[in-house]
Short mmCIF file of C-alpha atoms in Angstrom, two decimals:
data_model
loop_
_atom_site.label_atom_id
_atom_site.label_comp_id
_atom_site.label_asym_id
_atom_site.label_seq_id
_atom_site.Cartn_x
_atom_site.Cartn_y
_atom_site.Cartn_z
CA UNK A 1322 -28.00 -23.06 45.94
CA UNK A 1323 -25.57 -20.87 44.01
CA UNK A 1324 -23.81 -22.20 40.90
CA UNK A 1325 -20.84 -20.74 38.98
CA UNK A 1326 -20.48 -21.64 35.29
CA UNK A 1327 -17.12 -20.93 33.65
CA UNK A 1328 -17.16 -19.97 29.95
CA UNK A 1329 -18.76 -17.70 27.39
CA UNK A 1330 -20.13 -19.83 24.53
CA UNK A 1331 -23.26 -21.62 23.40
CA UNK A 1332 -22.30 -24.65 25.48
CA UNK A 1333 -22.27 -22.53 28.64
CA UNK A 1334 -25.61 -20.90 27.75
CA UNK A 1335 -27.13 -24.38 27.31
CA UNK A 1336 -25.67 -25.52 30.64
CA UNK A 1337 -26.98 -22.42 32.42
CA UNK A 1338 -30.45 -22.96 30.91
CA UNK A 1339 -30.49 -26.58 32.09
CA UNK A 1340 -29.10 -25.78 35.56
CA UNK A 1341 -31.75 -23.06 36.01
CA UNK A 1342 -34.46 -25.75 35.84
CA UNK A 1343 -33.33 -27.16 39.21
CA UNK A 1344 -35.68 -25.79 41.89
CA UNK A 1345 -32.91 -25.63 44.51
CA UNK A 1346 -30.75 -23.34 42.36
CA UNK A 1347 -31.44 -19.71 43.21
CA UNK A 1348 -28.54 -18.00 41.44
CA UNK A 1349 -26.26 -18.82 38.51
CA UNK A 1350 -23.14 -16.74 37.89
CA UNK A 1351 -21.66 -17.02 34.40
CA UNK A 1352 -17.99 -16.08 34.10
CA UNK A 1353 -17.81 -14.23 31.80
CA UNK A 1354 -21.00 -15.44 30.04
CA UNK A 1355 -22.49 -13.79 26.96
CA UNK A 1356 -25.59 -11.93 25.76
CA UNK A 1357 -27.69 -15.06 26.08
CA UNK A 1358 -26.70 -15.95 29.63
CA UNK A 1359 -27.31 -12.30 30.61
CA UNK A 1360 -30.98 -12.83 29.71
CA UNK A 1361 -31.37 -16.38 31.03
CA UNK A 1362 -33.48 -17.16 34.10
CA UNK A 1363 -31.58 -16.91 37.45
CA UNK A 1364 -28.36 -15.87 35.62
CA UNK A 1365 -25.93 -12.99 36.10
CA UNK A 1366 -22.74 -12.43 34.13
CA UNK A 1367 -19.55 -11.58 35.99
CA UNK A 1368 -16.48 -10.27 34.19
CA UNK A 1369 -13.91 -12.58 35.80
CA UNK A 1370 -11.64 -14.95 33.87
CA UNK A 1371 -8.44 -15.36 35.90
CA UNK A 1372 -8.40 -18.62 37.88
CA UNK A 1373 -7.20 -17.05 41.15
CA UNK A 1374 -9.96 -14.42 40.93
CA UNK A 1375 -12.58 -17.08 40.20
CA UNK A 1376 -11.46 -19.01 43.29
CA UNK A 1377 -11.75 -15.87 45.39
CA UNK A 1378 -15.19 -15.08 43.97
CA UNK A 1379 -16.42 -18.62 44.74
CA UNK A 1380 -15.20 -18.28 48.32
CA UNK A 1381 -16.64 -14.79 48.82
CA UNK A 1382 -20.05 -15.67 47.37
CA UNK A 1383 -20.29 -19.10 49.01
CA UNK A 1384 -20.71 -20.86 45.65
CA UNK A 1385 -22.01 -24.40 46.17
CA UNK A 1386 -20.90 -25.81 42.80
CA UNK A 1387 -18.70 -24.67 39.92
CA UNK A 1388 -19.11 -26.18 36.43
CA UNK A 1389 -16.28 -25.68 33.93
CA UNK A 1390 -17.37 -25.33 30.30
CA UNK A 1391 -14.25 -24.89 28.11
CA UNK A 1392 -11.07 -26.95 27.94
CA UNK A 1393 -8.50 -24.18 28.48
CA UNK A 1394 -9.10 -23.54 32.20
CA UNK A 1395 -9.17 -27.30 32.80
CA UNK A 1396 -5.75 -27.73 31.18
CA UNK A 1397 -4.48 -24.80 33.25
CA UNK A 1398 -5.49 -26.54 36.49
CA UNK A 1399 -8.62 -24.67 37.60
CA UNK A 1400 -9.95 -27.84 39.28
CA UNK A 1401 -6.75 -28.27 41.30
CA UNK A 1402 -6.92 -24.66 42.52
CA UNK A 1403 -10.58 -24.91 43.54
CA UNK A 1404 -10.00 -28.19 45.36
CA UNK A 1405 -7.09 -26.68 47.32
CA UNK A 1406 -9.68 -24.33 48.82
CA UNK A 1407 -12.18 -27.20 49.40
CA UNK A 1408 -14.56 -25.75 46.78
CA UNK A 1409 -16.84 -28.15 44.87
CA UNK A 1410 -16.04 -28.14 41.16
CA UNK A 1411 -17.04 -30.40 38.27
CA UNK A 1412 -14.24 -31.28 35.86
CA UNK A 1413 -11.00 -33.26 35.60
CA UNK A 1414 -7.79 -32.07 37.27
CA UNK A 1415 -4.83 -30.70 35.31
CA UNK A 1416 -3.16 -34.10 34.93
CA UNK A 1417 -6.34 -35.74 33.58
CA UNK A 1418 -7.05 -32.78 31.27
CA UNK A 1419 -3.92 -33.71 29.29
CA UNK A 1420 -6.15 -36.24 27.53
CA UNK A 1421 -7.36 -33.25 25.53
CA UNK A 1422 -4.57 -30.76 26.16
CA UNK A 1423 -1.88 -32.93 24.55
CA UNK A 1424 -2.54 -35.09 21.49
CA UNK A 1425 0.78 -36.87 22.05
CA UNK A 1426 -0.07 -37.73 25.67
CA UNK A 1427 -3.53 -38.81 24.59
CA UNK A 1428 -2.34 -41.13 21.80
CA UNK A 1429 0.30 -42.66 24.09
CA UNK A 1430 -2.41 -43.24 26.72
CA UNK A 1431 -4.61 -44.99 24.13
CA UNK A 1432 -1.71 -47.19 23.03
CA UNK A 1433 -0.72 -48.07 26.62
CA UNK A 1434 -4.22 -49.17 27.63
CA UNK A 1435 -5.30 -50.84 24.39
CA UNK A 1436 -7.86 -48.27 23.23
CA UNK A 1437 -8.62 -48.88 19.55
CA UNK A 1438 -7.23 -45.95 17.60
CA UNK A 1439 -5.41 -45.13 14.36
CA UNK A 1440 -1.70 -45.94 14.11
CA UNK A 1441 0.50 -42.87 14.57
CA UNK A 1442 3.92 -41.30 15.11
CA UNK A 1443 4.69 -38.10 17.02
CA UNK A 1444 7.34 -35.48 16.19
CA UNK A 1445 8.82 -32.43 17.92
CA UNK A 1446 11.14 -31.68 15.01
CA UNK A 1447 9.91 -30.44 11.61
CA UNK A 1448 12.83 -32.04 9.72
CA UNK A 1449 12.01 -35.51 11.04
CA UNK A 1450 8.31 -35.01 10.34
CA UNK A 1451 9.08 -34.04 6.74
CA UNK A 1452 11.24 -37.15 6.31
CA UNK A 1453 8.42 -39.33 7.67
CA UNK A 1454 5.77 -38.09 5.24
CA UNK A 1455 7.95 -39.08 2.28
CA UNK A 1456 6.94 -42.72 2.78
CA UNK A 1457 3.32 -42.25 3.94
CA UNK A 1458 0.23 -43.47 2.15
CA UNK A 1459 -2.21 -40.63 1.57
CA UNK A 1460 -4.46 -39.21 2.88
CA UNK A 1461 -2.91 -38.79 6.33
CA UNK A 1462 -4.03 -36.81 9.36
CA UNK A 1463 -1.79 -34.22 11.03
CA UNK A 1464 -2.71 -32.96 14.51
CA UNK A 1465 -1.23 -30.14 16.56
CA UNK A 1466 -0.31 -31.46 20.01
CA UNK A 1467 -1.85 -28.60 22.01
CA UNK A 1468 -5.15 -26.74 22.06
CA UNK A 1469 -5.98 -25.02 18.79
CA UNK A 1470 -9.66 -24.02 19.11
CA UNK A 1471 -10.83 -27.03 17.12
CA UNK A 1472 -8.67 -26.10 14.12
CA UNK A 1473 -5.53 -28.13 14.84
CA UNK A 1474 -6.45 -31.21 12.78
CA UNK A 1475 -5.83 -31.36 9.02
CA UNK A 1476 -6.60 -34.25 6.66
CA UNK A 1477 -3.83 -34.03 4.08
CA UNK A 1478 -4.67 -35.50 0.68
CA UNK A 1479 -1.14 -35.18 -0.71
CA UNK A 1480 2.52 -34.89 0.26
CA UNK A 1481 2.41 -31.23 -0.79
CA UNK A 1482 -0.48 -30.50 1.59
CA UNK A 1483 1.28 -32.41 4.39
CA UNK A 1484 4.47 -30.33 3.91
CA UNK A 1485 2.44 -27.10 4.00
CA UNK A 1486 0.66 -28.22 7.19
CA UNK A 1487 3.89 -29.16 8.96
CA UNK A 1488 5.37 -25.82 7.96
CA UNK A 1489 2.37 -23.82 9.22
CA UNK A 1490 2.15 -25.78 12.50
CA UNK A 1491 5.83 -26.18 13.39
CA UNK A 1492 7.73 -23.45 11.53
CA UNK A 1493 5.26 -20.57 11.06
CA UNK A 1494 3.77 -21.47 14.48
CA UNK A 1495 0.20 -20.43 13.61
CA UNK A 1496 -1.05 -21.88 16.91
CA UNK A 1497 1.49 -20.03 19.08
CA UNK A 1498 3.23 -23.10 20.50
CA UNK A 1499 0.37 -25.61 20.28
CA UNK A 1500 1.85 -27.03 17.06
CA UNK A 1501 5.48 -27.32 18.20
CA UNK A 1502 4.84 -31.04 18.57
CA UNK A 1503 2.57 -32.92 16.17
CA UNK A 1504 0.95 -36.31 15.67
CA UNK A 1505 0.83 -37.86 12.20
CA UNK A 1506 -1.66 -40.71 11.98
CA UNK A 1507 -3.31 -42.97 9.45
CA UNK A 1508 -6.53 -41.74 7.90
CA UNK A 1509 -9.56 -43.87 8.72
CA UNK A 1510 -12.53 -43.42 6.43
CA UNK A 1511 -16.01 -43.60 7.89
CA UNK A 1512 -18.66 -41.67 9.79
CA UNK A 1513 -17.81 -39.64 12.87
CA UNK A 1514 -19.85 -39.73 16.05
CA UNK A 1515 -19.69 -37.80 19.32
CA UNK A 1516 -20.35 -39.72 22.52
CA UNK A 1517 -20.30 -37.42 25.53
CA UNK A 1518 -20.11 -39.24 28.86
CA UNK A 1519 -19.93 -38.51 32.56
CA UNK A 1520 -17.41 -40.13 34.90
CA UNK A 1521 -16.71 -40.20 38.62
CA UNK A 1522 -13.29 -41.78 38.10
CA UNK A 1523 -14.67 -45.29 38.68
CA UNK A 1524 -17.62 -45.48 36.28
CA UNK A 1525 -18.29 -43.95 32.86
CA UNK A 1526 -21.91 -43.46 31.74
CA UNK A 1527 -22.32 -42.48 28.07
CA UNK A 1528 -24.95 -39.96 26.98
CA UNK A 1529 -26.93 -40.48 23.79
CA UNK A 1530 -24.81 -40.09 20.68
CA UNK A 1531 -24.60 -37.06 18.43
CA UNK A 1532 -23.39 -36.24 14.90
CA UNK A 1533 -21.45 -33.02 14.49
CA UNK A 1534 -21.00 -31.19 11.17
CA UNK A 1535 -17.54 -29.61 11.37
CA UNK A 1536 -16.86 -28.12 7.95
CA UNK A 1537 -18.08 -24.66 7.03
CA UNK A 1538 -19.79 -25.57 3.75
CA UNK A 1539 -22.60 -27.94 2.77
CA UNK A 1540 -21.58 -31.49 1.98
CA UNK A 1541 -18.75 -31.44 4.51
CA UNK A 1542 -16.57 -29.15 2.37
CA UNK A 1543 -14.22 -26.35 3.31
CA UNK A 1544 -12.13 -25.75 6.43
CA UNK A 1545 -12.98 -27.09 9.87
CA UNK A 1546 -14.86 -24.91 12.33
CA UNK A 1547 -15.84 -25.26 15.97
CA UNK A 1548 -18.98 -27.00 14.66
CA UNK A 1549 -21.78 -25.79 12.36
CA UNK A 1550 -24.58 -28.00 13.64
CA UNK A 1551 -25.46 -31.31 15.23
CA UNK A 1552 -28.16 -33.93 15.38
CA UNK A 1553 -28.89 -36.37 18.20
CA UNK A 1554 -29.10 -39.29 18.45
CA UNK A 1555 -26.62 -40.15 15.70
CA UNK A 1556 -28.40 -42.51 13.26
CA UNK A 1557 -25.14 -44.40 12.58
CA UNK A 1558 -24.63 -45.35 16.23
CA UNK A 1559 -26.56 -48.59 16.49
CA UNK A 1560 -26.40 -51.41 19.05
CA UNK A 1561 -23.46 -53.08 17.29
CA UNK A 1562 -21.46 -49.83 17.28
CA UNK A 1563 -22.17 -49.28 20.98
CA UNK A 1564 -21.04 -52.82 21.85
CA UNK A 1565 -17.73 -52.22 20.04
CA UNK A 1566 -17.40 -48.78 21.65
CA UNK A 1567 -17.87 -50.23 25.14
CA UNK A 1568 -15.46 -53.10 24.67
CA UNK A 1569 -12.68 -51.47 22.67
CA UNK A 1570 -12.83 -47.82 23.77
CA UNK A 1571 -14.83 -47.08 26.93
CA UNK A 1572 -13.65 -49.95 29.15
CA UNK A 1573 -9.93 -49.59 28.26
CA UNK A 1574 -10.26 -45.83 28.88
CA UNK A 1575 -11.74 -46.47 32.32
CA UNK A 1576 -8.89 -48.89 33.02
CA UNK A 1577 -6.42 -46.16 32.00
CA UNK A 1578 -8.01 -43.48 34.19
CA UNK A 1579 -7.74 -45.84 37.15
CA UNK A 1580 -4.28 -47.08 36.17
CA UNK A 1581 -2.93 -43.53 36.00
CA UNK A 1582 -4.70 -42.64 39.29
CA UNK A 1583 -6.41 -39.68 37.60
CA UNK A 1584 -8.63 -37.38 39.64
CA UNK A 1585 -11.38 -37.31 37.03
CA UNK A 1586 -14.89 -36.27 38.01
CA UNK A 1587 -16.32 -34.63 34.96
CA UNK A 1588 -17.23 -35.06 31.31
CA UNK A 1589 -15.27 -37.30 28.97
CA UNK A 1590 -16.14 -36.84 25.31
CA UNK A 1591 -15.26 -39.63 22.89
CA UNK A 1592 -14.86 -38.57 19.27
CA UNK A 1593 -15.17 -41.84 17.35
CA UNK A 1594 -15.00 -43.02 13.75
CA UNK A 1595 -17.31 -45.77 12.56
CA UNK A 1596 -15.50 -47.50 9.70
CA UNK A 1597 -15.64 -50.75 7.76
CA UNK A 1598 -12.71 -51.92 9.91
CA UNK A 1599 -14.50 -51.22 13.18
CA UNK A 1600 -15.01 -48.40 15.66
CA UNK A 1601 -11.93 -46.24 16.35
CA UNK A 1602 -11.28 -43.47 18.87
CA UNK A 1603 -10.17 -40.26 17.15
CA UNK A 1604 -9.74 -38.10 20.24
CA UNK A 1605 -10.78 -37.36 23.79
CA UNK A 1606 -12.25 -34.07 24.92
CA UNK A 1607 -12.43 -33.44 28.65
CA UNK A 1608 -15.53 -31.25 28.54
CA UNK A 1609 -18.85 -31.03 26.77
CA UNK A 1610 -18.84 -30.32 23.04
CA UNK A 1611 -20.26 -27.31 21.28
CA UNK A 1612 -22.81 -27.54 19.64
CA UNK A 1613 -23.40 -31.10 20.95
CA UNK A 1614 -24.32 -29.70 24.38
CA UNK A 1615 -27.06 -27.52 22.91
CA UNK A 1616 -28.67 -30.54 21.21
CA UNK A 1617 -28.27 -32.88 24.19
CA UNK A 1618 -29.51 -30.51 26.90
CA UNK A 1619 -32.82 -30.23 25.02
CA UNK A 1620 -33.21 -34.03 25.26
CA UNK A 1621 -31.97 -34.59 28.81
CA UNK A 1622 -34.72 -35.48 31.30
CA UNK A 1623 -32.50 -36.18 34.30
CA UNK A 1624 -31.73 -33.19 36.52
CA UNK A 1625 -28.21 -32.08 35.62
CA UNK A 1626 -27.33 -30.93 39.15
CA UNK A 1627 -28.31 -34.33 40.58
CA UNK A 1628 -26.20 -36.07 37.94
CA UNK A 1629 -23.17 -33.87 38.66
CA UNK A 1630 -23.52 -34.38 42.42
CA UNK A 1631 -23.43 -38.17 41.92
CA UNK A 1632 -20.23 -37.81 39.86
CA UNK A 1633 -18.50 -35.60 42.44
CA UNK A 1634 -19.51 -38.02 45.21
CA UNK A 1635 -18.14 -41.02 43.24
CA UNK A 1636 -21.63 -42.50 43.17
CA UNK A 1637 -22.38 -43.07 39.47
CA UNK A 1638 -22.41 -46.87 39.55
CA UNK A 1639 -25.99 -47.94 38.78
CA UNK A 1640 -27.10 -44.33 38.17
CA UNK A 1641 -29.67 -43.99 35.38
CA UNK A 1642 -29.67 -41.00 33.04
CA UNK A 1643 -33.05 -40.47 31.37
CA UNK A 1644 -33.59 -38.97 27.92
CA UNK A 1645 -36.69 -37.79 26.08
CA UNK A 1646 -37.85 -40.15 23.35
CA UNK A 1647 -37.22 -37.47 20.74
CA UNK A 1648 -34.58 -36.28 18.26
CA UNK A 1649 -32.91 -32.89 18.27
CA UNK A 1650 -31.28 -30.73 15.62
CA UNK A 1651 -29.10 -27.73 16.41
CA UNK A 1652 -28.01 -25.35 13.63
CA UNK A 1653 -25.33 -22.69 14.06
CA UNK A 1654 -25.76 -19.21 12.58
CA UNK A 1655 -22.34 -17.70 11.95
CA UNK A 1656 -20.93 -14.39 10.75
CA UNK A 1657 -20.11 -14.41 7.04
CA UNK A 1658 -16.39 -15.03 6.56
CA UNK A 1659 -16.04 -17.36 9.57
CA UNK A 1660 -13.79 -19.32 10.25
CA UNK A 1661 -11.61 -16.71 8.52
CA UNK A 1662 -12.07 -12.96 8.77
CA UNK A 1663 -15.52 -11.68 9.70
CA UNK A 1664 -17.14 -8.46 10.92
CA UNK A 1665 -18.73 -7.89 14.34
CA UNK A 1666 -21.18 -5.40 15.77
CA UNK A 1667 -24.44 -6.24 13.96
CA UNK A 1668 -27.80 -6.21 15.73
CA UNK A 1669 -29.60 -9.55 15.88
CA UNK A 1670 -33.32 -9.51 15.10
CA UNK A 1671 -35.34 -12.42 16.48
CA UNK A 1672 -38.88 -12.76 15.13
CA UNK A 1673 -39.68 -16.26 16.38
CA UNK A 1674 -39.87 -18.05 19.69
CA UNK A 1675 -39.91 -21.53 18.20
CA UNK A 1676 -37.07 -23.81 19.20
CA UNK A 1677 -34.49 -22.76 21.78
CA UNK A 1678 -31.93 -20.08 20.97
CA UNK A 1679 -28.51 -20.48 22.55
CA UNK A 1680 -26.15 -17.54 22.14
CA UNK A 1681 -22.50 -18.29 21.30
CA UNK A 1682 -20.94 -15.03 20.11
CA UNK A 1683 -23.16 -12.05 20.93
CA UNK A 1684 -23.20 -9.45 23.69
CA UNK A 1685 -26.03 -7.50 25.27
CA UNK A 1686 -25.93 -3.77 24.55
CA UNK A 1687 -28.84 -2.18 26.38
CA UNK A 1688 -31.75 -4.35 25.28
CA UNK A 1689 -30.13 -5.34 21.98
CA UNK A 1690 -28.10 -8.43 21.12
CA UNK A 1691 -25.03 -7.50 19.05
CA UNK A 1692 -22.82 -10.00 17.21
CA UNK A 1693 -19.35 -10.40 18.75
CA UNK A 1694 -18.04 -13.77 17.52
CA UNK A 1695 -17.71 -16.08 14.52
CA UNK A 1696 -20.36 -18.52 15.65
CA UNK A 1697 -23.14 -16.19 16.78
CA UNK A 1698 -25.99 -18.42 17.94
CA UNK A 1699 -27.71 -21.74 17.46
CA UNK A 1700 -31.30 -22.83 17.18
CA UNK A 1701 -32.16 -26.21 18.69
CA UNK A 1702 -35.47 -27.90 17.98
CA UNK A 1703 -36.81 -31.35 18.78
CA UNK A 1704 -39.13 -33.72 16.94
CA UNK A 1705 -40.34 -37.30 16.69
CA UNK A 1706 -37.67 -37.95 14.05
CA UNK A 1707 -34.64 -36.17 12.57
CA UNK A 1708 -36.68 -34.74 9.70
CA UNK A 1709 -39.22 -33.15 12.01
CA UNK A 1710 -36.49 -31.74 14.27
CA UNK A 1711 -34.48 -30.22 11.41
CA UNK A 1712 -37.58 -28.73 9.75
CA UNK A 1713 -38.50 -27.02 13.02
CA UNK A 1714 -34.93 -25.77 13.54
CA UNK A 1715 -34.69 -24.24 10.06
CA UNK A 1716 -38.16 -22.68 10.29
CA UNK A 1717 -37.06 -20.93 13.49
CA UNK A 1718 -33.67 -19.96 12.05
CA UNK A 1719 -35.24 -18.36 8.99
CA UNK A 1720 -36.94 -15.84 11.27
CA UNK A 1721 -33.63 -14.64 12.75
CA UNK A 1722 -31.60 -12.01 10.89
CA UNK A 1723 -28.36 -10.07 11.21
CA UNK A 1724 -25.99 -8.65 8.59
CA UNK A 1725 -23.86 -11.31 6.87
CA UNK A 1726 -25.68 -14.22 8.55
CA UNK A 1727 -24.45 -17.60 7.30
CA UNK A 1728 -25.56 -21.13 8.10
CA UNK A 1729 -25.32 -24.54 6.51
CA UNK A 1730 -28.58 -25.76 5.00
CA UNK A 1731 -27.83 -29.49 5.24
CA UNK A 1732 -27.53 -30.14 8.99
CA UNK A 1733 -29.33 -33.39 9.70
CA UNK A 1734 -29.20 -34.69 6.15
CA UNK A 1735 -27.14 -37.88 6.58
#
């Protein structure tokens, strides 16, 4: 069995590692992959990124299954193009991917189908948005409508900050069109949780929960990043939270997917807020999270290929996903300066084989791994409790060095 994995980050490395454990899989192509996937068992990187070229490659190489990692190709319709050629692919079609690709579409979907979420207004005109914030209670949340690499959400503590955000999104156009339309919503205070799930369009099965640490600095301070670390399961997601999540978020979402006749056979990621007023949906993602995937793949007992096959065949009802009775902690090592300006090109020295290293932003140069991105790698370790998992992760991370290495020291302290 030959598998094609689309993407180049830590999420894709974790997926490739997990897929390689299936005995039927003989070859995994990673497009374009990274320095970690280049070294992973059964894997080969291919330098192809254009959708039409990926389709042709899948046909030429008789690829049995394609798994899409990042959101961008999903929103561009990669699933639609593969299905036109009768190629098996795991992910939602272009229409369904708007749940992540457009915050306005997503919020309207939530409202239409009764998904519990923060109240909001949307704007495609900066003047009207500026008028609206004059009467808002602060803090408020401003979101760019389109994809912004995880940086299109700002919690504004004041009217001044809100004006600056609207200006940067809509006037200065820092996201090159993704901020031309925005959502302004009420701020809900609480604890965030990530609940990744798999759906076949008729059934949604949630994975175990995770807790992401988005901000660059300890204590949840500083600008948002793509994620600086994660623990799983999330200690705040108890039975009561899951009951509310099922009733007020998951079931209405399933009703909406069916009501809109979406062709959705893939991952649906619920970003939720656990507050004193209840459990609210913050956003949908239509793919696995990063670094949530790294933490979850180290806990997943069920064969991932079997699980994906059941989703593609619309056969998830009654399917059981098994997890190890352990906790995991994944810590990101980044280049100093990220998420702003940072330098590339430093050799990575690895002096430990404890935990599992997933490469995010590094390339293979000969037999050396060289930094090439802001988030360079992650270490994921497991343990009988969160404390044991995080201790093991940091012990392993302390034996990895490269110039200007930076990581948060409080991942898993909740």
